[in-house]
PDB file of C-alpha atoms in Angstrom:
ATOM      1  CA  MET F   1       0.000   0.000   0.000  1.00  0.00           C
ATOM      2  CA  LYS F   2       1.344   3.416  -0.864  1.00  0.00           C
ATOM      3  CA  SER F   3       2.433   5.566   2.024  1.00  0.00           C
ATOM      4  CA  ILE F   4      -0.059   8.330   1.156  1.00  0.00           C
ATOM      5  CA  THR F   5      -2.906   5.814   1.388  1.00  0.00           C
ATOM      6  CA  VAL F   6      -1.708   4.656   4.801  1.00  0.00           C
ATOM      7  CA  ILE F   7      -1.535   8.286   5.959  1.00  0.00           C
ATOM      8  CA  LYS F   8      -5.025   9.097   4.640  1.00  0.00           C
ATOM      9  CA  ASN F   9      -6.485   6.012   6.306  1.00  0.00           C
ATOM     10  CA  ALA F  10      -4.802   6.901   9.608  1.00  0.00           C
ATOM     11  CA  LEU F  11      -6.236  10.416   9.452  1.00  0.00           C
ATOM     12  CA  LYS F  12      -9.714   8.958   8.804  1.00  0.00           C
ATOM     13  CA  ARG F  13      -9.369   6.584  11.759  1.00  0.00           C
ATOM     14  CA  ARG F  14      -8.556   9.545  13.973  1.00  0.00           C
ATOM     15  CA  LYS F  15     -11.730  11.298  12.909  1.00  0.00           C
ATOM     16  CA  SER F  16     -13.791   8.241  13.840  1.00  0.00           C
ATOM     17  CA  LYS F  17     -12.168   8.135  17.299  1.00  0.00           C
ATOM     18  CA  GLN F  18     -10.026   5.130  16.396  1.00  0.00           C
ATOM     19  CA  ARG F  19      -6.283   4.868  16.795  1.00  0.00           C
ATOM     20  CA  GLY F  20      -4.984   6.991  13.954  1.00  0.00           C
ATOM     21  CA  LEU F  21      -2.670   9.808  13.034  1.00  0.00           C
ATOM     22  CA  GLN F  22      -2.979  12.798  15.345  1.00  0.00           C
ATOM     23  CA  ILE F  23      -1.976  16.302  14.294  1.00  0.00           C
ATOM     24  CA  THR F  24      -0.331  17.966  17.291  1.00  0.00           C
ATOM     25  CA  ASN F  25       2.071  20.818  17.856  1.00  0.00           C
ATOM     26  CA  PRO F  26       5.741  20.242  17.090  1.00  0.00           C
ATOM     27  CA  ASN F  27       7.316  19.134  20.346  1.00  0.00           C
ATOM     28  CA  ASN F  28      11.102  19.083  20.506  1.00  0.00           C
ATOM     29  CA  ASP F  29      11.108  17.960  24.160  1.00  0.00           C
ATOM     30  CA  LEU F  30       9.008  14.919  23.306  1.00  0.00           C
ATOM     31  CA  SER F  31      11.161  14.326  20.245  1.00  0.00           C
ATOM     32  CA  GLU F  32      14.287  14.297  22.407  1.00  0.00           C
ATOM     33  CA  SER F  33      12.575  11.962  24.878  1.00  0.00           C
ATOM     34  CA  HIS F  34      12.010   9.484  22.040  1.00  0.00           C
ATOM     35  CA  VAL F  35      15.686   9.800  21.085  1.00  0.00           C
ATOM     36  CA  SER F  36      16.640   9.060  24.706  1.00  0.00           C
ATOM     37  CA  LYS F  37      14.350   6.027  24.747  1.00  0.00           C
ATOM     38  CA  ALA F  38      15.871   4.802  21.463  1.00  0.00           C
ATOM     39  CA  ASN F  39      19.357   5.142  22.944  1.00  0.00           C
ATOM     40  CA  HIS F  40      18.241   3.331  26.094  1.00  0.00           C
ATOM     41  CA  ASN F  41      16.817   0.522  23.970  1.00  0.00           C
ATOM     42  CA  LEU F  42      20.121   0.211  22.091  1.00  0.00           C
ATOM     43  CA  GLN F  43      21.908  -0.294  25.412  1.00  0.00           C
ATOM     44  CA  VAL F  44      19.332  -2.835  26.576  1.00  0.00           C
ATOM     45  CA  MET F  45      19.684  -4.598  23.227  1.00  0.00           C
ATOM     46  CA  ASP F  46      23.453  -4.917  23.727  1.00  0.00           C
ATOM     47  CA  ASP F  47      22.919  -6.185  27.274  1.00  0.00           C
ATOM     48  CA  LEU F  48      20.419  -8.801  26.101  1.00  0.00           C
ATOM     49  CA  ASP F  49      22.810  -9.871  23.353  1.00  0.00           C
ATOM     50  CA  LYS F  50      25.565 -10.467  25.926  1.00  0.00           C
ATOM     51  CA  LEU F  51      23.116 -12.602  27.911  1.00  0.00           C
ATOM     52  CA  GLY F  52      22.267 -14.646  24.794  1.00  0.00           C
ATOM     53  CA  HIS F  53      18.608 -13.613  24.521  1.00  0.00           C
ATOM     54  CA  SER F  54      18.467 -13.267  20.737  1.00  0.00           C
ATOM     55  CA  ASP F  55      14.657 -13.163  20.607  1.00  0.00           C
ATOM     56  CA  TRP F  56      14.528 -10.120  22.870  1.00  0.00           C
ATOM     57  CA  VAL F  57      17.483  -8.505  21.076  1.00  0.00           C
ATOM     58  CA  VAL F  58      15.265  -8.395  17.996  1.00  0.00           C
ATOM     59  CA  VAL F  59      12.290  -6.999  19.919  1.00  0.00           C
ATOM     60  CA  VAL F  60      14.285  -4.244  21.603  1.00  0.00           C
ATOM     61  CA  ALA F  61      16.220  -3.452  18.401  1.00  0.00           C
ATOM     62  CA  TYR F  62      12.943  -2.825  16.608  1.00  0.00           C
ATOM     63  CA  TYR F  63      11.688  -0.570  19.389  1.00  0.00           C
ATOM     64  CA  ALA F  64      14.919   1.426  19.284  1.00  0.00           C
ATOM     65  CA  MET F  65      14.205   2.024  15.604  1.00  0.00           C
ATOM     66  CA  TYR F  66      10.551   2.777  16.251  1.00  0.00           C
ATOM     67  CA  HIS F  67      11.286   5.333  18.978  1.00  0.00           C
ATOM     68  CA  SER F  68      13.825   7.089  16.776  1.00  0.00           C
ATOM     69  CA  ALA F  69      11.245   7.232  13.964  1.00  0.00           C
ATOM     70  CA  THR F  70       8.679   8.537  16.439  1.00  0.00           C
ATOM     71  CA  SER F  71      11.107  11.314  17.380  1.00  0.00           C
ATOM     72  CA  ILE F  72      10.764  12.679  13.846  1.00  0.00           C
ATOM     73  CA  LEU F  73       6.974  12.659  14.135  1.00  0.00           C
ATOM     74  CA  ALA F  74       7.066  14.566  17.433  1.00  0.00           C
ATOM     75  CA  GLN F  75       9.441  17.083  15.907  1.00  0.00           C
ATOM     76  CA  ILE F  76       7.070  17.812  13.025  1.00  0.00           C
ATOM     77  CA  GLY F  77       3.888  17.756  15.124  1.00  0.00           C
ATOM     78  CA  LEU F  78       2.415  14.337  14.439  1.00  0.00           C
ATOM     79  CA  GLU F  79       1.572  11.453  16.726  1.00  0.00           C
ATOM     80  CA  SER F  80       0.912   7.888  15.706  1.00  0.00           C
ATOM     81  CA  LYS F  81       0.708   4.736  17.742  1.00  0.00           C
ATOM     82  CA  ASP F  82       0.287   2.708  14.555  1.00  0.00           C
ATOM     83  CA  HIS F  83       3.662   1.398  13.462  1.00  0.00           C
ATOM     84  CA  ALA F  84       2.845   1.197   9.749  1.00  0.00           C
ATOM     85  CA  THR F  85       1.652   4.814   9.793  1.00  0.00           C
ATOM     86  CA  THR F  86       4.864   5.950  11.485  1.00  0.00           C
ATOM     87  CA  VAL F  87       6.954   4.332   8.754  1.00  0.00           C
ATOM     88  CA  ALA F  88       4.591   5.684   6.067  1.00  0.00           C
ATOM     89  CA  ILE F  89       5.284   9.229   7.335  1.00  0.00           C
ATOM     90  CA  LEU F  90       9.017   8.610   6.932  1.00  0.00           C
ATOM     91  CA  GLU F  91       8.480   7.178   3.467  1.00  0.00           C
ATOM     92  CA  TYR F  92       6.221   9.980   2.286  1.00  0.00           C
ATOM     93  CA  PHE F  93       8.104  12.983   3.642  1.00  0.00           C
ATOM     94  CA  PHE F  94      11.695  11.766   3.881  1.00  0.00           C
ATOM     95  CA  SER F  95      12.376   9.240   1.124  1.00  0.00           C
ATOM     96  CA  LYS F  96      14.051   9.975  -2.173  1.00  0.00           C
ATOM     97  CA  HIS F  97      10.733   9.222  -3.838  1.00  0.00           C
ATOM     98  CA  LEU F  98       9.143  12.464  -2.706  1.00  0.00           C
ATOM     99  CA  ASP F  99       5.636  13.042  -3.903  1.00  0.00           C
ATOM    100  CA  ASN F 100       5.548  15.515  -6.830  1.00  0.00           C
ATOM    101  CA  ARG F 101       3.294  17.836  -4.844  1.00  0.00           C
ATOM    102  CA  LEU F 102       5.778  17.855  -1.981  1.00  0.00           C
ATOM    103  CA  LEU F 103       8.669  18.464  -4.344  1.00  0.00           C
ATOM    104  CA  GLN F 104       6.765  21.364  -5.921  1.00  0.00           C
ATOM    105  CA  LYS F 105       6.197  22.876  -2.477  1.00  0.00           C
ATOM    106  CA  PHE F 106       9.917  22.597  -1.833  1.00  0.00           C
ATOM    107  CA  ASN F 107      10.566  24.535  -5.003  1.00  0.00           C
ATOM    108  CA  GLU F 108       8.072  27.157  -3.889  1.00  0.00           C
ATOM    109  CA  LEU F 109      10.121  27.556  -0.725  1.00  0.00           C
ATOM    110  CA  LYS F 110      13.115  28.060  -3.008  1.00  0.00           C
ATOM    111  CA  ALA F 111      14.943  25.350  -1.110  1.00  0.00           C
ATOM    112  CA  LYS F 112      18.228  24.405  -2.697  1.00  0.00           C
ATOM    113  CA  LYS F 113      18.155  21.035  -4.393  1.00  0.00           C
ATOM    114  CA  ASP F 114      21.072  19.765  -2.300  1.00  0.00           C
ATOM    115  CA  ASN F 115      19.258  20.743   0.906  1.00  0.00           C
ATOM    116  CA  VAL F 116      16.242  18.712  -0.163  1.00  0.00           C
ATOM    117  CA  GLU F 117      18.438  15.730  -0.962  1.00  0.00           C
ATOM    118  CA  GLN F 118      19.997  15.977   2.487  1.00  0.00           C
ATOM    119  CA  LEU F 119      16.574  15.288   3.997  1.00  0.00           C
ATOM    120  CA  TYR F 120      16.336  11.929   2.267  1.00  0.00           C
ATOM    121  CA  LEU F 121      16.332   8.756   4.248  1.00  0.00           C
ATOM    122  CA  LYS F 122      17.851   6.116   1.994  1.00  0.00           C
ATOM    123  CA  ASP F 123      15.513   3.302   0.998  1.00  0.00           C
ATOM    124  CA  GLU F 124      17.766   0.797   2.757  1.00  0.00           C
ATOM    125  CA  PHE F 125      16.940   2.404   6.114  1.00  0.00           C
ATOM    126  CA  LEU F 126      13.221   2.119   5.448  1.00  0.00           C
ATOM    127  CA  ASP F 127      13.844  -1.519   4.528  1.00  0.00           C
ATOM    128  CA  TYR F 128      15.684  -1.985   7.851  1.00  0.00           C
ATOM    129  CA  ILE F 129      12.702  -0.946   9.931  1.00  0.00           C
ATOM    130  CA  TRP F 130      10.277  -3.112   7.928  1.00  0.00           C
ATOM    131  CA  LYS F 131      12.605  -6.096   8.297  1.00  0.00           C
ATOM    132  CA  ALA F 132      13.019  -5.450  12.018  1.00  0.00           C
ATOM    133  CA  LYS F 133       9.244  -5.122  12.435  1.00  0.00           C
ATOM    134  CA  THR F 134       8.649  -8.494  10.802  1.00  0.00           C
ATOM    135  CA  LEU F 135      11.353 -10.200  12.860  1.00  0.00           C
ATOM    136  CA  ARG F 136      10.093  -8.502  16.022  1.00  0.00           C
ATOM    137  CA  GLU F 137       6.630  -9.945  15.454  1.00  0.00           C
ATOM    138  CA  THR F 138       8.113 -13.416  14.918  1.00  0.00           C
ATOM    139  CA  ALA F 139      10.298 -13.146  18.024  1.00  0.00           C
ATOM    140  CA  GLN F 140       7.705 -11.537  20.264  1.00  0.00           C
ATOM    141  CA  TYR F 141       4.668 -13.614  19.352  1.00  0.00           C
ATOM    142  CA  GLY F 142       6.384 -16.850  18.349  1.00  0.00           C
ATOM    143  CA  THR F 143       7.805 -19.578  20.548  1.00  0.00           C
ATOM    144  CA  LYS F 144      11.397 -19.631  19.312  1.00  0.00           C
ATOM    145  CA  THR F 145      14.022 -18.111  21.577  1.00  0.00           C
ATOM    146  CA  LEU F 146      16.860 -18.357  19.069  1.00  0.00           C
ATOM    147  CA  ILE F 147      16.603 -15.851  16.233  1.00  0.00           C
ATOM    148  CA  PRO F 148      19.565 -16.378  13.882  1.00  0.00           C
ATOM    149  CA  GLU F 149      19.214 -12.900  12.318  1.00  0.00           C
ATOM    150  CA  HIS F 150      19.535 -11.112  15.651  1.00  0.00           C
ATOM    151  CA  LYS F 151      23.124  -9.934  15.038  1.00  0.00           C
ATOM    152  CA  GLU F 152      22.139  -8.410  11.720  1.00  0.00           C
ATOM    153  CA  ILE F 153      19.159  -6.601  13.262  1.00  0.00           C
ATOM    154  CA  LEU F 154      21.373  -5.432  16.127  1.00  0.00           C
ATOM    155  CA  THR F 155      23.703  -3.762  13.619  1.00  0.00           C
ATOM    156  CA  LEU F 156      20.906  -2.404  11.428  1.00  0.00           C
ATOM    157  CA  SER F 157      19.113  -0.861  14.389  1.00  0.00           C
ATOM    158  CA  LYS F 158      22.232   1.053  15.412  1.00  0.00           C
ATOM    159  CA  GLU F 159      22.663   2.321  11.853  1.00  0.00           C
ATOM    160  CA  PHE F 160      18.996   3.282  11.623  1.00  0.00           C
ATOM    161  CA  VAL F 161      18.992   5.210  14.899  1.00  0.00           C
ATOM    162  CA  GLN F 162      22.151   7.055  13.858  1.00  0.00           C
ATOM    163  CA  GLU F 163      20.692   7.924  10.446  1.00  0.00           C
ATOM    164  CA  ILE F 164      17.469   9.221  12.015  1.00  0.00           C
ATOM    165  CA  ARG F 165      19.527  11.333  14.431  1.00  0.00           C
ATOM    166  CA  ILE F 166      21.349  12.898  11.457  1.00  0.00           C
ATOM    167  CA  LEU F 167      18.074  13.475   9.587  1.00  0.00           C
ATOM    168  CA  LYS F 168      16.419  14.956  12.671  1.00  0.00           C
ATOM    169  CA  ASN F 169      19.157  17.555  12.998  1.00  0.00           C
ATOM    170  CA  LYS F 170      18.638  18.678   9.397  1.00  0.00           C
ATOM    171  CA  ILE F 171      14.898  19.340   9.632  1.00  0.00           C
ATOM    172  CA  THR F 172      14.281  23.072   9.494  1.00  0.00           C
ATOM    173  CA  GLU F 173      11.284  25.059  10.709  1.00  0.00           C
ATOM    174  CA  ASP F 174      10.388  25.723   7.074  1.00  0.00           C
ATOM    175  CA  TYR F 175      10.263  21.996   6.397  1.00  0.00           C
ATOM    176  CA  VAL F 176       8.106  21.442   9.486  1.00  0.00           C
ATOM    177  CA  LYS F 177       5.691  24.143   8.270  1.00  0.00           C
ATOM    178  CA  LEU F 178       5.600  22.556   4.823  1.00  0.00           C
ATOM    179  CA  ILE F 179       4.824  19.102   6.207  1.00  0.00           C
ATOM    180  CA  ARG F 180       2.090  20.528   8.401  1.00  0.00           C
ATOM    181  CA  GLU F 181       0.521  22.328   5.424  1.00  0.00           C
ATOM    182  CA  ILE F 182       0.514  19.128   3.417  1.00  0.00           C
ATOM    183  CA  ILE F 183      -0.874  17.017   6.290  1.00  0.00           C
ATOM    184  CA  LEU F 184      -3.678  19.540   6.805  1.00  0.00           C
ATOM    185  CA  ASP F 185      -4.358  19.472   3.061  1.00  0.00           C
ATOM    186  CA  ILE F 186      -4.441  15.658   3.064  1.00  0.00           C
ATOM    187  CA  ASP F 187      -6.761  15.758   6.080  1.00  0.00           C
ATOM    188  CA  HIS F 188      -9.422  17.778   4.246  1.00  0.00           C
TER     189      HIS F 188
END
């Protein structure tokens, strides 16, 4: 499903009082709290790895990624408890496959092309979080305690959190305003 469709559906769920995408005020304190939680989860992940709990390494690695992704949402004034919606926001607003309407708005802001490219999250990082989500579900809801891919997810989660931290520091107030305009437009 395309990320815009996921976003639209999440906005509709919110209107019907279901768990959906909430439009809030940008909140840098909350954003930083999510970064702190992501960092905490990375430490817990390493501790669990040393203890040989590969199933829980995968679970905590995913949540480190999820909290770092959620930090971006808080920074731009969105709240989602739906994991697919959180990733859809990253895909729609921060992937190299920017929607033409979004790209046009960038041009209206007279943003330099290289500045726009700096806000891209490489597709591989979006793939990392989807892979971690799938493995997390297997580890958390399944009965196996040995997850052979746990070392890979451990590494990918650290890379993902670092990449989100870099992206987060590049988001300008103008970009936040632009995203909020587009979200409000999508919401109508």
